């Protein structure tokens, strides 16, 4: 298991995100604030090949979109395929192959209407293709990423209502059904596709680029799809180049071997930002950074101890030290800036006197706890050391325990009491359903409360969006008061581009529609 089991994408080329979760936002010439390299170059130019360097997965890489795991996998999948929906900058679902969706009054049946789009072989995208894709993902013999997201759909009862219509029958009311359509890995493939070997040699999607060649662990070359439903890309060709080490990606960018380098660290960004040789793009708030407290065991089964730990944290010191300042402080709630985020709650500040008082009330004076961490994610070991020193000021002894990079995420899901945690971007509703319900499979804080579960079901059964938002706010207020996630920051995701790359906008977090929009980029 890995961190992006929690959020959508794995660390090696990390996700929340993921959780993270943190990548390139590439958009066209309209809307938003363009980077400095775009000034005077707002008219797209057609032609050329863009070379993008990503960390890869070696010889095991595949173009099967339902197996997309690393950032490189997902970027390639987005170039070749489409989903019915994708996430906007605030993580709300935006239509893609689905032109529209509408529910019945009880929110357990949804009618989806497809837009006119064609696969690379010229065949139209139909309802049968959609149902085939979802049934392949949901196959119990497979381990596709989007399987859990599709669980609310009764695929045996769901049916085509014509070539361009699908009636999805759900197992329970689901107001946020469009989030399912936008789920990570829920790409649409042709009805006759499904053999794993075919995806690497002759993949056929409906995306903005067509397949040319693929060498696992080395490169992939795609060519412009002139018949793309949203308009042909500006680029003639797009090449993905694998470079696992950050230093190799930076060197290739500086040396002109690539025009885009994914996943740069803050030190690199500071060294080159504003110097004129390359462009540095920061995607703000892309990855949640947190400490996870197990609420079902001592000492964190006492909510006064959890509140004390909330008050021990100096969030700015953690952001400055563990993230080298490349981020913003958190407020113990997931999804800052996302749809439904409870931004009305006051920003929590360090208060060591109150923390000590709460620990005394809980009979936890001179408390000693073990904090599990690992070099599995950037900033984890630094955050653990910083928090250890902060806790000492409140009379708490924190023993930092280093874990294995290979097994860290599986180890801390059920074991220990306190650990470092991270997530890429995902809707707040998905964060709640996957991590905070009694039966959630990745409930790392062991937050088990039937009344909280009932509130989630109430939200999912509420048609009116304003009323639904009020329920989500109630849930977040409770988590803010007594939850198990001490969310101290949201990290930027950093990338670099050549100055010839135009149309770059640092607006949306990773795992969203406008991430890796290479079809909207051009070369000056």
Coordinates of C-alpha atoms in Angstrom, one line a residue:
X1 CA 0.0 0.0 0.0
X2 CA 1.1 3.6 -0.5
X3 CA 0.0 7.1 0.4
X4 CA -2.0 7.6 -2.8
X5 CA -4.3 4.7 -1.9
X6 CA -5.7 7.4 0.2
X7 CA -5.9 10.0 -2.5
X8 CA -5.5 8.9 -6.0
X9 CA -1.8 9.0 -7.0
X10 CA 1.3 7.4 -5.6
X11 CA 4.4 9.3 -4.2
X12 CA 6.7 8.3 -7.0
X13 CA 5.5 11.1 -9.0
X14 CA 3.1 12.2 -6.3
X15 CA -0.7 12.9 -5.4
X16 CA -2.6 14.3 -2.9
X17 CA -2.7 13.5 -4.0
X18 CA -3.3 12.2 -4.1
X19 CA -4.2 13.3 -1.6
X20 CA -2.1 14.1 -3.0
X21 CA -2.4 15.4 -3.9
X22 CA 0.0 18.2 -7.2
X23 CA 1.1 18.6 -10.7
X24 CA 0.9 20.7 -13.8
X25 CA -2.0 22.9 -14.7
X26 CA -1.9 23.5 -18.4
X27 CA -4.7 25.5 -20.0
X28 CA -5.4 27.5 -23.1
X29 CA -5.2 31.2 -23.7
X30 CA -8.6 32.0 -22.2
X31 CA -9.4 32.7 -18.5
X32 CA -7.2 32.9 -15.4
X33 CA -3.9 34.6 -14.8
X34 CA -1.1 33.6 -17.2
X35 CA 2.5 33.2 -16.0
X36 CA 5.1 35.8 -16.9
X37 CA 6.3 33.8 -19.9
X38 CA 2.9 34.2 -21.5
X39 CA 2.9 38.0 -21.6
X40 CA 2.9 39.1 -25.2
X41 CA 2.4 35.5 -26.4
X42 CA -1.3 35.0 -25.8
X43 CA -2.1 33.8 -29.3
X44 CA -1.7 30.0 -29.6
X45 CA 0.7 28.7 -32.2
X46 CA 0.2 25.4 -33.8
X47 CA 3.0 22.8 -34.3
X48 CA 6.0 21.3 -32.6
X49 CA 6.7 18.5 -30.2
X50 CA 6.6 19.0 -26.4
X51 CA 8.8 16.7 -24.3
X52 CA 7.7 16.2 -20.7
X53 CA 9.8 14.5 -18.1
X54 CA 8.1 12.5 -15.3
X55 CA 9.2 10.0 -12.7
X56 CA 8.2 6.6 -14.0
X57 CA 7.6 3.0 -13.0
X58 CA 10.2 1.1 -15.0
X59 CA 9.5 -1.9 -17.2
X60 CA 6.2 -2.5 -15.5
X61 CA 4.6 0.7 -16.9
X62 CA 1.4 0.3 -18.9
X63 CA -1.0 2.4 -20.9
X64 CA -4.0 0.6 -19.5
X65 CA -5.9 3.7 -18.2
X66 CA -7.7 1.7 -15.5
X67 CA -4.3 0.8 -14.0
X68 CA -3.0 4.5 -13.9
X69 CA -1.1 4.9 -10.7
X70 CA 1.8 7.3 -11.1
X71 CA 1.6 10.8 -12.3
X72 CA 3.2 9.8 -15.5
X73 CA 0.5 7.1 -16.0
X74 CA -2.3 9.5 -15.4
X75 CA -0.9 12.2 -17.6
X76 CA -0.5 9.7 -20.4
X77 CA -4.1 8.4 -19.8
X78 CA -5.5 11.9 -20.0
X79 CA -3.8 12.4 -23.3
X80 CA -5.3 9.3 -24.8
X81 CA -8.7 8.9 -23.0
X82 CA -11.6 10.8 -21.5
X83 CA -13.8 10.4 -18.4
X84 CA -17.5 11.2 -18.2
X85 CA -16.5 14.1 -15.8
X86 CA -13.5 15.5 -14.2
X87 CA -12.8 17.8 -11.2
X88 CA -12.7 21.6 -11.5
X89 CA -10.3 23.8 -9.5
X90 CA -12.6 23.6 -6.4
X91 CA -12.9 19.8 -6.8
X92 CA -16.5 20.0 -8.1
X93 CA -17.4 17.7 -10.9
X94 CA -17.4 19.2 -14.4
X95 CA -18.9 17.5 -17.5
X96 CA -16.6 15.9 -20.0
X97 CA -17.9 13.0 -22.2
X98 CA -21.1 13.4 -20.2
X99 CA -22.9 16.4 -21.6
X100 CA -25.3 16.4 -18.7
X101 CA -26.7 14.4 -15.8
X102 CA -30.0 14.5 -13.9
X103 CA -31.3 12.5 -11.0
X104 CA -34.7 11.3 -9.9
X105 CA -36.3 12.7 -6.8
X106 CA -34.8 10.1 -4.5
X107 CA -31.3 10.5 -5.9
X108 CA -30.9 6.8 -6.5
X109 CA -31.3 6.9 -10.3
X110 CA -29.3 9.2 -12.6
X111 CA -29.7 9.7 -16.3
X112 CA -26.5 10.6 -18.1
X113 CA -26.5 12.0 -21.6
X114 CA -23.3 11.7 -23.7
X115 CA -21.9 14.4 -25.9
X116 CA -21.0 13.6 -29.5
X117 CA -17.4 12.3 -29.5
X118 CA -15.5 9.7 -31.4
X119 CA -12.7 7.2 -30.6
X120 CA -9.5 7.4 -32.5
X121 CA -10.7 4.7 -34.9
X122 CA -13.6 6.9 -35.9
X123 CA -16.3 5.0 -34.0
X124 CA -18.7 7.1 -31.8
X125 CA -18.5 6.9 -28.0
X126 CA -21.8 5.2 -26.9
X127 CA -23.6 4.1 -23.8
X128 CA -22.4 0.6 -24.4
X129 CA -18.8 1.7 -24.2
X130 CA -19.4 3.5 -20.9
X131 CA -21.1 0.4 -19.4
X132 CA -18.3 -1.9 -20.7
X133 CA -15.7 0.4 -19.1
X134 CA -17.4 0.6 -15.7
X135 CA -18.0 -3.1 -15.6
X136 CA -14.4 -3.8 -16.5
X137 CA -13.3 -1.5 -13.6
X138 CA -15.7 -3.2 -11.2
X139 CA -14.7 -6.7 -12.1
X140 CA -14.1 -8.4 -8.7
X141 CA -11.1 -10.3 -10.2
X142 CA -9.3 -7.0 -11.0
X143 CA -7.7 -4.4 -8.7
X144 CA -8.4 -1.3 -10.7
X145 CA -8.1 2.0 -8.8
X146 CA -11.6 3.3 -9.6
X147 CA -13.4 0.1 -8.3
X148 CA -14.1 1.5 -4.9
X149 CA -15.5 4.8 -6.3
X150 CA -17.9 2.9 -8.6
X151 CA -19.2 0.8 -5.6
X152 CA -22.5 2.8 -5.2
X153 CA -23.6 1.8 -8.8
X154 CA -25.6 -1.3 -9.4
X155 CA -24.1 -2.1 -12.7
X156 CA -26.3 -5.1 -13.3
X157 CA -29.4 -2.9 -13.1
X158 CA -27.9 0.1 -15.0
X159 CA -28.7 0.2 -18.7
X160 CA -28.3 2.1 -21.9
X161 CA -31.3 4.2 -22.9
X162 CA -30.2 4.7 -26.4
X163 CA -26.8 5.2 -28.0
X164 CA -26.1 8.4 -26.0
X165 CA -28.0 7.8 -22.8
X166 CA -27.3 5.7 -19.7
X167 CA -29.6 5.2 -16.7
X168 CA -27.4 4.5 -13.7
X169 CA -29.2 2.6 -10.9
X170 CA -27.6 3.2 -7.5
X171 CA -27.6 1.1 -4.3
X172 CA -28.5 4.1 -2.2
X173 CA -29.2 7.9 -2.6
X174 CA -26.1 9.6 -3.8
X175 CA -26.3 13.4 -4.2
X176 CA -22.7 13.6 -5.2
X177 CA -23.0 11.0 -8.0
X178 CA -21.1 13.2 -10.5
X179 CA -18.0 12.7 -8.3
X180 CA -18.2 9.1 -9.2
X181 CA -18.1 9.9 -12.9
X182 CA -15.0 12.0 -12.2
X183 CA -13.3 9.3 -10.1
X184 CA -9.6 8.7 -10.5
X185 CA -9.1 6.1 -13.2
X186 CA -12.7 6.0 -14.5
X187 CA -11.7 6.3 -18.1
X188 CA -13.9 5.3 -21.0
X189 CA -12.6 2.7 -23.4
X190 CA -14.3 1.1 -26.5
X191 CA -16.7 -1.8 -26.0
X192 CA -14.3 -4.2 -27.7
X193 CA -11.3 -3.2 -25.6
X194 CA -10.0 -5.0 -22.5
X195 CA -7.1 -7.2 -23.3
X196 CA -4.2 -5.8 -21.2
X197 CA -1.6 -6.3 -24.0
X198 CA -3.6 -4.2 -26.5
X199 CA -3.3 -1.0 -24.4
X200 CA 0.5 -0.9 -24.8
X201 CA 0.6 -1.6 -28.5
X202 CA -2.7 -0.2 -30.0
X203 CA -4.6 1.8 -27.4
X204 CA -7.8 3.5 -28.7
X205 CA -9.3 6.3 -26.7
X206 CA -11.3 9.4 -27.4
X207 CA -8.7 11.8 -26.0
X208 CA -6.8 14.7 -27.6
X209 CA -3.8 12.7 -28.7
X210 CA -3.4 9.4 -30.7
X211 CA -1.0 6.7 -30.0
X212 CA 2.4 6.5 -31.9
X213 CA 4.8 4.5 -29.7
X214 CA 5.4 3.3 -26.2
X215 CA 8.6 2.0 -24.5
X216 CA 7.8 1.1 -20.9
X217 CA 10.1 2.9 -18.5
X218 CA 11.5 5.1 -21.2
X219 CA 9.1 7.1 -23.4
X220 CA 5.7 7.4 -25.0
X221 CA 4.9 9.4 -28.1
X222 CA 1.5 10.7 -29.1
X223 CA 0.2 12.7 -32.0
X224 CA -2.5 15.3 -32.3
X225 CA -6.1 14.1 -32.7
X226 CA -7.5 16.5 -35.2
X227 CA -11.0 15.2 -34.5
X228 CA -11.0 15.7 -30.8
X229 CA -14.5 16.7 -29.6
X230 CA -13.1 19.7 -27.6
X231 CA -10.9 20.9 -30.5
X232 CA -7.5 19.7 -31.8
X233 CA -4.4 20.3 -29.6
X234 CA -2.0 23.0 -30.6
X235 CA 1.0 20.6 -30.5
X236 CA 1.8 18.3 -33.3
X237 CA 3.2 15.7 -30.9
X238 CA 3.6 15.0 -27.2
X239 CA 6.4 12.9 -25.8
X240 CA 6.6 11.6 -22.2
X241 CA 10.2 11.0 -21.1
X242 CA 10.9 9.0 -17.9
X243 CA 13.5 10.6 -15.6
X244 CA 13.1 9.2 -12.0
X245 CA 15.5 11.6 -10.3
X246 CA 14.6 15.2 -9.8
X247 CA 18.2 16.2 -10.7
X248 CA 17.9 14.4 -14.0
X249 CA 14.6 16.2 -14.8
X250 CA 16.1 19.6 -13.9
X251 CA 19.2 19.0 -15.9
X252 CA 17.2 17.9 -19.0
X253 CA 15.1 21.0 -18.7
X254 CA 18.1 23.3 -18.3
X255 CA 19.9 21.6 -21.1
X256 CA 17.0 21.8 -23.6
X257 CA 16.3 18.0 -23.8
X258 CA 12.8 18.6 -22.4
X259 CA 10.4 21.5 -22.2
X260 CA 8.6 20.4 -19.0
X261 CA 9.9 18.9 -15.8
X262 CA 7.5 17.5 -13.3
X263 CA 7.9 17.4 -9.5
X264 CA 10.6 19.9 -8.5
X265 CA 11.6 20.5 -4.9
X266 CA 11.4 23.9 -3.1
X267 CA 15.2 24.3 -3.1
X268 CA 15.3 23.9 -6.9
X269 CA 12.4 26.4 -7.3
X270 CA 14.1 29.0 -5.2
X271 CA 17.4 28.6 -7.1
X272 CA 15.7 29.2 -10.5
X273 CA 12.6 31.3 -9.8
X274 CA 12.7 34.7 -11.5
X275 CA 16.2 34.1 -13.0
X276 CA 14.9 34.0 -16.6
X277 CA 16.3 30.7 -17.8
X278 CA 13.2 28.5 -17.0
X279 CA 9.7 29.2 -15.6
X280 CA 8.7 27.9 -12.1
X281 CA 5.1 27.1 -11.6
X282 CA 3.6 26.6 -8.1
X283 CA 0.3 24.8 -7.7
X284 CA -0.9 26.1 -4.4
X285 CA -2.4 23.9 -1.7
X286 CA -2.1 20.7 -3.7
X287 CA -1.3 18.2 -0.9
X288 CA -2.7 18.0 2.6
X289 CA 0.0 17.6 5.3
X290 CA -1.1 16.2 8.6
X291 CA -0.5 14.1 11.8
X292 CA -2.9 11.3 12.2
X293 CA -4.1 10.4 15.7
X294 CA -5.8 7.1 16.3
X295 CA -9.1 8.0 18.1
X296 CA -9.9 4.4 19.2
X297 CA -6.8 4.0 21.5
X298 CA -5.0 5.7 24.3
X299 CA -4.0 8.5 24.6
X300 CA -6.0 9.8 21.7
X301 CA -9.3 8.1 22.7
X302 CA -9.7 11.2 24.9
X303 CA -10.8 14.1 22.9
X304 CA -9.1 16.5 25.3
X305 CA -5.7 15.0 24.4
X306 CA -6.6 15.4 20.7
X307 CA -7.5 19.1 21.2
X308 CA -4.3 19.6 23.2
X309 CA -2.3 18.3 20.2
X310 CA -4.2 20.6 17.9
X311 CA -3.0 23.5 20.1
X312 CA 0.6 22.3 20.4
X313 CA 1.2 22.6 16.7
X314 CA 2.9 25.8 15.4
X315 CA 1.6 25.5 11.8
X316 CA 3.7 28.2 10.3
X317 CA 6.9 26.7 11.8
X318 CA 5.9 23.4 10.3
X319 CA 5.2 24.9 6.8
X320 CA 8.4 26.9 6.9
X321 CA 10.6 24.0 8.2
X322 CA 9.1 20.9 6.7
X323 CA 7.9 22.4 3.4
X324 CA 10.6 25.1 3.0
X325 CA 7.8 27.6 3.0
X326 CA 6.2 26.1 -0.1
X327 CA 2.7 25.9 1.2
X328 CA 0.0 27.4 3.5
X329 CA -1.1 26.6 7.0
X330 CA -3.9 24.2 7.6
X331 CA -6.8 24.4 10.0
X332 CA -7.4 20.7 10.9
X333 CA -9.8 20.3 8.0
X334 CA -9.2 18.6 4.6
X335 CA -9.7 20.5 1.3
X336 CA -8.9 24.1 1.9
X337 CA -10.4 26.0 -1.0
X338 CA -12.5 23.1 -2.2
X339 CA -16.2 22.9 -2.6
X340 CA -18.0 22.6 0.8
X341 CA -14.9 23.6 2.8
X342 CA -15.9 25.2 6.1
X343 CA -13.8 28.4 5.8
X344 CA -15.9 30.1 8.5
X345 CA -14.1 28.3 11.3
X346 CA -11.4 30.4 13.0
X347 CA -7.8 29.7 12.2
X348 CA -6.4 27.6 15.1
X349 CA -3.2 29.0 16.6
X350 CA -0.6 27.5 19.0
X351 CA -1.7 27.8 22.6
X352 CA 0.7 25.8 24.9
X353 CA -0.9 27.0 28.1
X354 CA -4.3 25.7 27.1
X355 CA -2.7 22.5 25.7
X356 CA -1.0 21.8 29.1
X357 CA -4.3 22.5 30.9
X358 CA -6.2 20.1 28.7
X359 CA -3.6 17.4 29.2
X360 CA -3.8 17.9 33.0
X361 CA -7.6 17.5 32.9
X362 CA -7.2 14.3 30.9
X363 CA -4.7 13.0 33.4
X364 CA -2.1 13.0 30.7
X365 CA 0.6 15.1 32.2
X366 CA 4.1 14.1 31.3
X367 CA 2.6 12.2 28.3
X368 CA 4.9 10.1 26.1
X369 CA 3.9 9.1 22.6
X370 CA 5.5 7.5 19.6
X371 CA 5.3 9.4 16.3
X372 CA 5.7 7.1 13.2
X373 CA 7.3 8.7 10.2
X374 CA 9.4 7.8 7.2
X375 CA 11.3 9.2 4.3
X376 CA 8.5 7.9 2.1
X377 CA 7.3 11.4 1.4
X378 CA 9.0 14.8 1.3
X379 CA 8.9 16.7 4.6
X380 CA 7.8 13.8 6.7
X381 CA 11.0 13.4 8.8
X382 CA 11.4 17.1 9.1
X383 CA 7.8 17.6 10.3
X384 CA 8.2 14.9 12.9
X385 CA 11.3 16.5 14.3
X386 CA 9.7 19.9 14.4
X387 CA 6.6 18.7 16.1
X388 CA 8.7 16.7 18.6
X389 CA 10.3 20.0 19.7
X390 CA 7.0 21.8 19.8
X391 CA 5.4 19.1 22.0
X392 CA 8.3 19.3 24.4
X393 CA 7.3 22.8 25.2
X394 CA 3.9 21.5 26.4
X395 CA 5.5 18.8 28.5
X396 CA 4.9 16.0 26.0
X397 CA 7.7 13.6 25.0
X398 CA 7.5 12.5 21.4
X399 CA 9.6 9.5 20.3
X400 CA 10.1 9.7 16.6
X401 CA 10.1 6.3 15.0
X402 CA 11.4 5.8 11.4
X403 CA 9.4 3.4 9.3
X404 CA 10.1 1.5 6.1
X405 CA 9.5 3.4 2.8
X406 CA 8.1 0.2 1.3
X407 CA 5.6 -0.7 4.0
X408 CA 4.9 2.6 5.7
X409 CA 1.4 3.2 4.4
X410 CA 0.1 -0.3 5.2
X411 CA 1.9 -0.2 8.6
X412 CA 0.4 3.0 9.8
X413 CA -3.2 2.3 8.6
X414 CA -3.9 0.1 11.6
X415 CA -0.9 0.2 13.8
X416 CA 0.5 2.8 16.2
X417 CA -1.2 5.8 17.7
X418 CA 0.3 8.9 15.9
X419 CA 1.8 9.2 12.5
X420 CA 2.8 11.5 9.6
X421 CA 0.1 11.5 6.9
X422 CA -0.4 13.1 3.5
X423 CA -3.1 13.3 0.8
X424 CA -3.5 14.7 -2.6
X425 CA -6.6 16.5 -3.9
X426 CA -10.0 14.9 -3.9
X427 CA -13.5 16.1 -3.2
X428 CA -14.4 16.7 0.5
X429 CA -17.3 14.3 0.1
X430 CA -14.8 11.6 -1.1
X431 CA -12.4 12.3 1.8
X432 CA -15.3 11.8 4.2
X433 CA -16.6 8.6 2.6
X434 CA -13.2 7.0 2.1
X435 CA -11.6 7.9 5.4
X436 CA -14.1 8.9 8.1
X437 CA -17.1 6.6 8.0
X438 CA -17.3 3.5 10.3
X439 CA -16.9 1.1 7.3
X440 CA -14.3 3.2 5.4
X441 CA -11.5 1.0 4.3
X442 CA -8.8 3.7 4.7
X443 CA -10.0 5.1 8.1
X444 CA -6.6 5.8 9.4
X445 CA -7.8 7.8 12.4
X446 CA -10.3 5.1 13.4
X447 CA -13.0 7.7 13.5
X448 CA -16.1 5.5 14.2
X449 CA -19.3 7.4 15.0
X450 CA -22.7 6.2 13.8
X451 CA -24.2 9.7 14.2
X452 CA -21.4 11.0 11.9
X453 CA -22.2 8.2 9.4
X454 CA -25.9 9.3 9.6
X455 CA -25.0 12.9 8.8
X456 CA -23.1 11.7 5.7
X457 CA -26.1 9.7 4.5
X458 CA -28.3 12.8 5.2
X459 CA -26.0 14.9 3.0
X460 CA -26.2 12.3 0.2
X461 CA -30.0 12.2 0.5
X462 CA -30.3 16.0 0.3
X463 CA -31.2 17.4 -3.1
X464 CA -30.8 21.1 -2.3
X465 CA -27.1 22.0 -2.5
X466 CA -27.3 24.8 0.1
X467 CA -28.9 22.5 2.6
X468 CA -26.4 19.8 1.7
X469 CA -23.5 22.2 2.3
X470 CA -24.9 23.0 5.7
X471 CA -24.8 19.3 6.6
X472 CA -21.1 19.1 5.4
X473 CA -20.3 22.1 7.6
X474 CA -21.8 20.4 10.6
X475 CA -19.6 17.4 10.0
X476 CA -16.5 19.6 9.6
X477 CA -17.2 21.5 12.7
X478 CA -17.2 18.3 14.7
X479 CA -13.9 17.2 13.0
X480 CA -12.4 20.6 13.8
X481 CA -13.4 20.1 17.5
X482 CA -12.6 16.5 18.1
X483 CA -11.4 14.8 14.9
X484 CA -8.2 12.7 14.5
X485 CA -6.5 14.6 11.7
X486 CA -4.1 17.4 12.8
X487 CA -3.9 19.1 9.5
X488 CA -1.1 21.6 9.7
X489 CA -0.5 22.6 6.1
X490 CA -1.2 22.3 2.4
X491 CA 1.9 22.0 0.2
X492 CA 2.5 23.5 -3.2
X493 CA 3.3 21.3 -6.1
X494 CA 6.2 22.7 -8.2
X495 CA 7.1 22.2 -11.8
X496 CA 9.4 23.8 -14.3
X497 CA 8.9 24.6 -18.0
X498 CA 11.0 26.1 -20.7
X499 CA 10.3 29.7 -21.5
X500 CA 9.0 28.6 -24.9
X501 CA 6.1 26.7 -23.3
X502 CA 2.9 28.9 -23.3
X503 CA -0.5 28.6 -21.9
X504 CA 0.5 27.6 -18.4
X505 CA -1.7 28.7 -15.5
X506 CA -1.1 27.9 -11.9
X507 CA -4.7 27.6 -10.8
X508 CA -5.9 24.2 -10.0
X509 CA -4.5 21.5 -7.7
X510 CA -3.4 18.1 -9.0
X511 CA -5.9 15.4 -9.8
X512 CA -8.2 17.9 -11.5
X513 CA -9.3 18.6 -15.1
X514 CA -6.8 21.4 -15.7
X515 CA -3.8 19.3 -14.6
X516 CA -1.7 17.9 -17.4
X517 CA -3.8 19.7 -20.1
X518 CA -1.1 19.2 -22.7
X519 CA -3.8 19.6 -25.4
X520 CA -4.1 23.3 -24.4
X521 CA -0.3 24.1 -24.5
X522 CA 1.7 25.6 -27.3
X523 CA 5.3 26.3 -28.1
X524 CA 6.3 29.8 -29.0

